Short mmCIF file of C-alpha atoms and ligand atoms in Angstrom, two decimals:
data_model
loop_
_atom_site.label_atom_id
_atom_site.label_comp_id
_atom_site.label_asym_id
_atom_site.label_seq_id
_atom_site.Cartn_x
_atom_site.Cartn_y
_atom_site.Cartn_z
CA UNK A 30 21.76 -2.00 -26.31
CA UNK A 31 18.06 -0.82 -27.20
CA UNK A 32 17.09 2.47 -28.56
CA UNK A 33 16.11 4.50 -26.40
CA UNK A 34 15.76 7.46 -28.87
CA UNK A 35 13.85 5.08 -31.04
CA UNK A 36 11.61 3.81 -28.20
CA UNK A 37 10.56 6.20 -25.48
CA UNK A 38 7.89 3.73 -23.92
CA UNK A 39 11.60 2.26 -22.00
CA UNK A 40 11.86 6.00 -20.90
CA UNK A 41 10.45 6.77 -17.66
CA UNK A 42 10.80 9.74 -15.02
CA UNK A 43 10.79 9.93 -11.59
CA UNK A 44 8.93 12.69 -10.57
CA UNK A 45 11.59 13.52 -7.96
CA UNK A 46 13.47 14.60 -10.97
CA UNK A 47 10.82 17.35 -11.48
CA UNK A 48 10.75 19.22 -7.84
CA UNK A 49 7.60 18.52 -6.83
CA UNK A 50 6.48 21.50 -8.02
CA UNK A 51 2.55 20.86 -9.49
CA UNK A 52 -0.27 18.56 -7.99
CA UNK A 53 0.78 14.80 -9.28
CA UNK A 54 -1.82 14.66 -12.01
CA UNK A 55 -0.27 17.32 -13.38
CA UNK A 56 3.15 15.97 -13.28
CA UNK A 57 1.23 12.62 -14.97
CA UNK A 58 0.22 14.92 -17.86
CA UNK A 59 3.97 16.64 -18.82
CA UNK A 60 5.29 13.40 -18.29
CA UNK A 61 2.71 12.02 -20.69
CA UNK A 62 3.51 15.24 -22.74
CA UNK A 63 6.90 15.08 -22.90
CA UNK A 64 6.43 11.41 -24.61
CA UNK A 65 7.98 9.02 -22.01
CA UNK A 66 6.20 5.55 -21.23
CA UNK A 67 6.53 5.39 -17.05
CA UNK A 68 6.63 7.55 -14.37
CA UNK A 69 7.99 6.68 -10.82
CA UNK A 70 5.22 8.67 -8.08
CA UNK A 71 6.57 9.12 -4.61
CA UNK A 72 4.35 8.86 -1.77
CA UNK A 73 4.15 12.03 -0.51
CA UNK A 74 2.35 12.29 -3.77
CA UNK A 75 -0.36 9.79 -3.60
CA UNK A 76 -0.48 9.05 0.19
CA UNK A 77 -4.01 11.05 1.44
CA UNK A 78 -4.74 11.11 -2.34
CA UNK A 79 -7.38 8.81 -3.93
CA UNK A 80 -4.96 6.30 -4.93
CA UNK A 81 -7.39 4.52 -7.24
CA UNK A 82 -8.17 7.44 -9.24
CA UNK A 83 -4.57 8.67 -9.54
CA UNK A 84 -3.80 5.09 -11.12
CA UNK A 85 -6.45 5.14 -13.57
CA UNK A 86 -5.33 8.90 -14.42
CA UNK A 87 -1.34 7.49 -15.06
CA UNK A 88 -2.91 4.27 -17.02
CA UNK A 89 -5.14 7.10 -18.89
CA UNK A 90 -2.12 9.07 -19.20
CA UNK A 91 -0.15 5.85 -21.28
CA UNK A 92 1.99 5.76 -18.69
CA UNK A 93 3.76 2.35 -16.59
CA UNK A 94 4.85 2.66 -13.24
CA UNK A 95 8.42 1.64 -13.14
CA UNK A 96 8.54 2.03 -9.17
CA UNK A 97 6.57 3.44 -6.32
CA UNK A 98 8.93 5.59 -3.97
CA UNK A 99 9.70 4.58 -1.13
CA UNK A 100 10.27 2.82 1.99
CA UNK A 101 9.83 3.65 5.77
CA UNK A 102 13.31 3.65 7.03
CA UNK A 103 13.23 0.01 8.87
CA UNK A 104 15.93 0.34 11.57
CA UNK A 105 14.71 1.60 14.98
CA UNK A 106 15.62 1.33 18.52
CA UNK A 107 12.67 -0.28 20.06
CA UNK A 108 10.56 -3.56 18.75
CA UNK A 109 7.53 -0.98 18.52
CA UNK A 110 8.84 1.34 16.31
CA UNK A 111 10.02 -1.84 14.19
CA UNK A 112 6.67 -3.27 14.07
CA UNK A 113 5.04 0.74 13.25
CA UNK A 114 8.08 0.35 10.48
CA UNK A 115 6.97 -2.54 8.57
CA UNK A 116 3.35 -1.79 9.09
CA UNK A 117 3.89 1.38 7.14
CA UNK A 118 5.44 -0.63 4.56
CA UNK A 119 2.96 -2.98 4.41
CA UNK A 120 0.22 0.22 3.65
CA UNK A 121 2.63 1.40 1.06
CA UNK A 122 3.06 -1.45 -0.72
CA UNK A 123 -1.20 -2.13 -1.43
CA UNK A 124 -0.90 1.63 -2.77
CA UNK A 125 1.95 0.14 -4.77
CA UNK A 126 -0.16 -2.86 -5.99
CA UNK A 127 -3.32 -0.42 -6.80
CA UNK A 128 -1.01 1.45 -8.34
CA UNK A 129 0.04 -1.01 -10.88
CA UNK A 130 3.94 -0.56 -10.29
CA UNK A 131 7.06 -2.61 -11.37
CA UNK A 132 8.26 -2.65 -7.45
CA UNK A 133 7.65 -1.26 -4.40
CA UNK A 134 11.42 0.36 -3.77
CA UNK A 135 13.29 -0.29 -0.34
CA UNK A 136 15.38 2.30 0.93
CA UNK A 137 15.70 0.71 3.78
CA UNK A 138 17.89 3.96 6.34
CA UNK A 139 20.67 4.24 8.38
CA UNK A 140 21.28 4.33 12.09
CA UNK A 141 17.97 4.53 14.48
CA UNK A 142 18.74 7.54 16.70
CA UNK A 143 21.66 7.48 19.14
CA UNK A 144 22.82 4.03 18.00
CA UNK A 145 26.50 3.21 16.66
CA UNK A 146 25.87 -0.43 15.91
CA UNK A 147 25.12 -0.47 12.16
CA UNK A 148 25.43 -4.38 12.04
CA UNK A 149 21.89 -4.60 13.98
CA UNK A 150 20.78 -2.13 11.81
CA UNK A 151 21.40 -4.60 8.91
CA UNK A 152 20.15 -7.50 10.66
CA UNK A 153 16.91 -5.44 11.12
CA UNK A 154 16.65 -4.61 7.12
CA UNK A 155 17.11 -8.11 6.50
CA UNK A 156 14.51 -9.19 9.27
CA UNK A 157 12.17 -6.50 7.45
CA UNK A 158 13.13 -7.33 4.25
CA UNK A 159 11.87 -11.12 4.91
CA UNK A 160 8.32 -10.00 6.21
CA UNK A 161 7.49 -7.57 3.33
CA UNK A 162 8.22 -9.73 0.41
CA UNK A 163 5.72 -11.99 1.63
CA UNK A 164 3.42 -9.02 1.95
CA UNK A 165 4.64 -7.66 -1.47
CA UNK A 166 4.14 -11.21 -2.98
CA UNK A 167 0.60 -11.61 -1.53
CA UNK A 168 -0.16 -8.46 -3.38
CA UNK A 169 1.67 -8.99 -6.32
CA UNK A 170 4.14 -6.31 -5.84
CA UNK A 171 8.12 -7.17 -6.30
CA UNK A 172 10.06 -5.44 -3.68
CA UNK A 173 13.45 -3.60 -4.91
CA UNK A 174 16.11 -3.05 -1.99
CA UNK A 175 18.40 0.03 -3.48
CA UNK A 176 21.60 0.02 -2.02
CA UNK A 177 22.81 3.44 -1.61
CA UNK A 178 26.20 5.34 -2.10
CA UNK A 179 28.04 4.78 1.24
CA UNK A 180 27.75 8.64 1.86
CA UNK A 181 24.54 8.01 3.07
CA UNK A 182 24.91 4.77 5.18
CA UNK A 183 24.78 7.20 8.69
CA UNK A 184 21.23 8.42 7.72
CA UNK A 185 19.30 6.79 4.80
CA UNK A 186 20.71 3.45 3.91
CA UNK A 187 23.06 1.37 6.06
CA UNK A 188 22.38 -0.64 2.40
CA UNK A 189 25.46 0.13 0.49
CA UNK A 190 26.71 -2.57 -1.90
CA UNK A 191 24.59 -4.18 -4.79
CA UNK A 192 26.25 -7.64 -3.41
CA UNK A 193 24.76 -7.03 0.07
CA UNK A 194 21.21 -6.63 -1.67
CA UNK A 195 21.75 -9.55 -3.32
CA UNK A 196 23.23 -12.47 -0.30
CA UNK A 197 20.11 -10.67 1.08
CA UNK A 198 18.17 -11.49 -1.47
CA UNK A 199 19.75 -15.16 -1.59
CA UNK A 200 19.27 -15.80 2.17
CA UNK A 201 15.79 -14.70 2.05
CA UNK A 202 14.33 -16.89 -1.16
CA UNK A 203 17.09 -18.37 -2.26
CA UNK A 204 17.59 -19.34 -5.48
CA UNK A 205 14.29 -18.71 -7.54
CA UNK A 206 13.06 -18.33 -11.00
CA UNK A 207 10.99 -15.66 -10.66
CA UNK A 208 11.89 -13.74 -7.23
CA UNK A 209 9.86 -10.69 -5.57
CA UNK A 210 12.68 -9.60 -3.84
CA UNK A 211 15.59 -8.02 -6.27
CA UNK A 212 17.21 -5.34 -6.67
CA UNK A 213 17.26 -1.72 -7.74
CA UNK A 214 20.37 -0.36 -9.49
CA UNK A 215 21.01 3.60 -9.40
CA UNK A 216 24.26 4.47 -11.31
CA UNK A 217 25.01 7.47 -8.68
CA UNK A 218 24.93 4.89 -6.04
CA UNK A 219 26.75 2.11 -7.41
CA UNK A 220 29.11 3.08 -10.31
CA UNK A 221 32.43 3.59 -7.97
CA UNK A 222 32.09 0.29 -6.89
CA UNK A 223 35.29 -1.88 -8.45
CA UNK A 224 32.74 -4.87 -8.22
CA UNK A 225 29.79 -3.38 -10.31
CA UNK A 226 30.23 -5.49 -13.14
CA UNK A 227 30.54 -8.75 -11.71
CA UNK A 228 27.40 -7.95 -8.81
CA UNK A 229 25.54 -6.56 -12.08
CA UNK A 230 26.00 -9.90 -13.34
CA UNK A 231 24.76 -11.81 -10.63
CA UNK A 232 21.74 -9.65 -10.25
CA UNK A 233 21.10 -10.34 -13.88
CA UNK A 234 21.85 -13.83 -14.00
CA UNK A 235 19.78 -14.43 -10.91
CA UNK A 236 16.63 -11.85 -12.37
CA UNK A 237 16.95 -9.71 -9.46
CA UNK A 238 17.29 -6.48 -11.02
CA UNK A 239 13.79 -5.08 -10.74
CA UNK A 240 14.50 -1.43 -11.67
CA UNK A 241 17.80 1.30 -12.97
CA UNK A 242 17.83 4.54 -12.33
CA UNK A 243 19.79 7.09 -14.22
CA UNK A 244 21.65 10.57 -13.40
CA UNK A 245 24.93 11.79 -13.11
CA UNK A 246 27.46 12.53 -10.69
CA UNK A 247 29.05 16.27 -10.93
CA UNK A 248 32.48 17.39 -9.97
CA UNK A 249 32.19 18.79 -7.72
CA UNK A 250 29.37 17.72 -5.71
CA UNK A 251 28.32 20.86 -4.34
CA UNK A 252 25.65 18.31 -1.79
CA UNK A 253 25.63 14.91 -1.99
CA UNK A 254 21.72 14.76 -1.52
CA UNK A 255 20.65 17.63 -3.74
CA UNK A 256 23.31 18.27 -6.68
CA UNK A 257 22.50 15.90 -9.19
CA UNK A 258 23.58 16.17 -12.34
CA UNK A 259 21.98 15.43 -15.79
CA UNK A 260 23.27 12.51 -17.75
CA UNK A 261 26.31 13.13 -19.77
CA UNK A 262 26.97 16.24 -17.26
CA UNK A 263 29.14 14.41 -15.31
CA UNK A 264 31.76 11.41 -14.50
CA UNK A 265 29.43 8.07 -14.42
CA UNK A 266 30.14 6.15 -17.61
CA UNK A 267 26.22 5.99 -17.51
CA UNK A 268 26.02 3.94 -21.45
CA UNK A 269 28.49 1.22 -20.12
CA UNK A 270 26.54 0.69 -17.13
CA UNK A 271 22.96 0.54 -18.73
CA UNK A 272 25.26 -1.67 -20.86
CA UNK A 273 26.10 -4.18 -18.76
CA UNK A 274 22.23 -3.56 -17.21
CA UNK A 275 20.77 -4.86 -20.44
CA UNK A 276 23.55 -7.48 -20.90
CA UNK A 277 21.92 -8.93 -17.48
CA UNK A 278 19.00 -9.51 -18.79
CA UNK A 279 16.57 -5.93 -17.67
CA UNK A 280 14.26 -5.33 -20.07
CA UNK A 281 12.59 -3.18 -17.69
CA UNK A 282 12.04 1.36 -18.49
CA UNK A 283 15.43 3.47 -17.76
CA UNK A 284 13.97 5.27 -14.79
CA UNK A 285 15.69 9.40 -14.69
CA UNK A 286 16.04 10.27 -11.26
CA UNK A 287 17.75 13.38 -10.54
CA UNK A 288 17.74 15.36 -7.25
CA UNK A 289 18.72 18.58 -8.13
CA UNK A 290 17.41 21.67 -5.88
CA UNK A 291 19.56 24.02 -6.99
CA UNK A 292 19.35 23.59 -11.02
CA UNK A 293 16.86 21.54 -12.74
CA UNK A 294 14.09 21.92 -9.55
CA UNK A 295 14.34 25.67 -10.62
CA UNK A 296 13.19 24.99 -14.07
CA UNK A 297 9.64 24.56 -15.92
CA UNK A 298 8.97 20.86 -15.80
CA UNK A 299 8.49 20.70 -19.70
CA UNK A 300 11.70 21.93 -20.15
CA UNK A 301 13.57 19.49 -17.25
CA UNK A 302 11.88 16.50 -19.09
CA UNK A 303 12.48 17.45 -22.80
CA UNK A 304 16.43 17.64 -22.03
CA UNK A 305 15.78 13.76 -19.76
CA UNK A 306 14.84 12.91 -23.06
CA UNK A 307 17.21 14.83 -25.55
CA UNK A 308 20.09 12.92 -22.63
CA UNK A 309 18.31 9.41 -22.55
CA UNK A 310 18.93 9.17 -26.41
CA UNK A 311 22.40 10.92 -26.48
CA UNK A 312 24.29 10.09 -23.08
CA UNK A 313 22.61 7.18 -21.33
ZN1 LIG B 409 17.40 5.70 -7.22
#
């Protein structure tokens, strides 16, 4: 596995991990700071923002992108709001490509409002899915669908399995050498899954995994959006993961992504990023 003590340029944060708590240039600088090599912006961030100007200030910085965050839910109830969903993607994804990041990353929602038929749902992601890569690929953005932990399939992802990313993947390009659409792996999504390690190595074998983010999952969960924990804090073998990440093939930054409102949001951002660090080298 690499060194990720030894070389912090595969280090990255997403600023989620920080709270939002300070204007994103200076979230660019303690990132900078703090010695990592990529950050992860959300949109709320840059959206209304000069977008140029914020890239040139994270390329200034030293810093990669390792993903711009993230999607318009896709599924709706009417073809309108469909159409008003992919054309927001569309916008996010050129701030993505001026932005110079890794991928654009898909989470793609749950139900639209007042529906119980989560199969259309999927069929719309996958509809979706088809019409931005094109868009993405135009642009020269890679587009990263994130499944996420079943928990959340009601409201933010009816995307749950790293093998439904990828037959989506599959169906959609089929088999490529270089594909734009891939996959994003989060460890607090994916690492209850009995399948991880074989659907790791698909994704790796087949060079869709376009991004991995890293946290931990505590015991308890005291809210399964909000509460989570550092690496090495809680029950995700995170190393054996990252592990069987690298064995795939991803050479790409270890992205820390930690929602945490109660605990690390409440803290000084130079002190939340010098323990991501003091963790990447020590428990991830
Ligand atoms: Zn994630």
């Amino acid at each position: 596995m690499r060194d990720l003590a030894a070389n912090p340029q595969l280090c990255s944060v997403n600023t989620a991990t920080l709270g939002f708590q300070a204007p994103i240039r200076d979230v660019i600088d303690a990132v900078a700071r703090a010695g990592f090599g990529g950050i992860a912006p959300w949109r709320r961030e840059v959206e209304g923002g000069h977008v140029k100007a914020i890239a040139r200030h994270i390329r200034d910085a030293g810093l990669s992108v390792s993903g711009y965050c993230r999607s318009t839910y896709i599924p709706a109830t009417t073809t309108a709001e469909f159409d008003a969903n992919v054309s927001a993607n569309k916008r996010a994804i050129a701030d993505a490509a001026t932005l110079g990041a890794a991928c654009f990353v898909m989470v793609v929602g749950g139900l639209p409002k007042g529906s119980k038929d989560i199969e259309a749902a999927r069929a719309q992601v996958a509809e979706a899915s088809a019409l931005l890569v094109e868009h993405g690929r135009s642009l020269g953005v890679r587009i990263g669908l994130e499944p996420l932990h079943p928990v959340y399939a009601a409201d933010r992802s009816c995307l749950t399995l790293l093998s439904e990313a990828l037959t989506i993947c599959e169906a959609i390009e089929g088999k490529v050498d270089d594909p734009w659409l891939g996959t994003v792996i989060d460890v607090y999504h994916l690492w209850w899954d009995p399948n991880l390690r074989l659907d790791i190595e698909w994704a790796g074998k087949t060079k869709r995994i376009f991004g991995f983010h890293v946290c931990d999952w505590l015991v308890p969960t005291n809210d399964v959006l909000n509460d989570r924990g550092m690496m090495g804090d809680g029950v995700i073998d995170v190393p054996m993961i990252r592990g069987l990440v690298e064995s795939g093939g991803y050479s790409g930054p270890v992205e820390v992504e930690i929602f945490s409102a109660e605990n690390w949001w409440k803290k000084p951002m130079s002190e939340t990023l010098q323990v991501c660090r003091e963790r990447l080298a020590s428990a991830t």
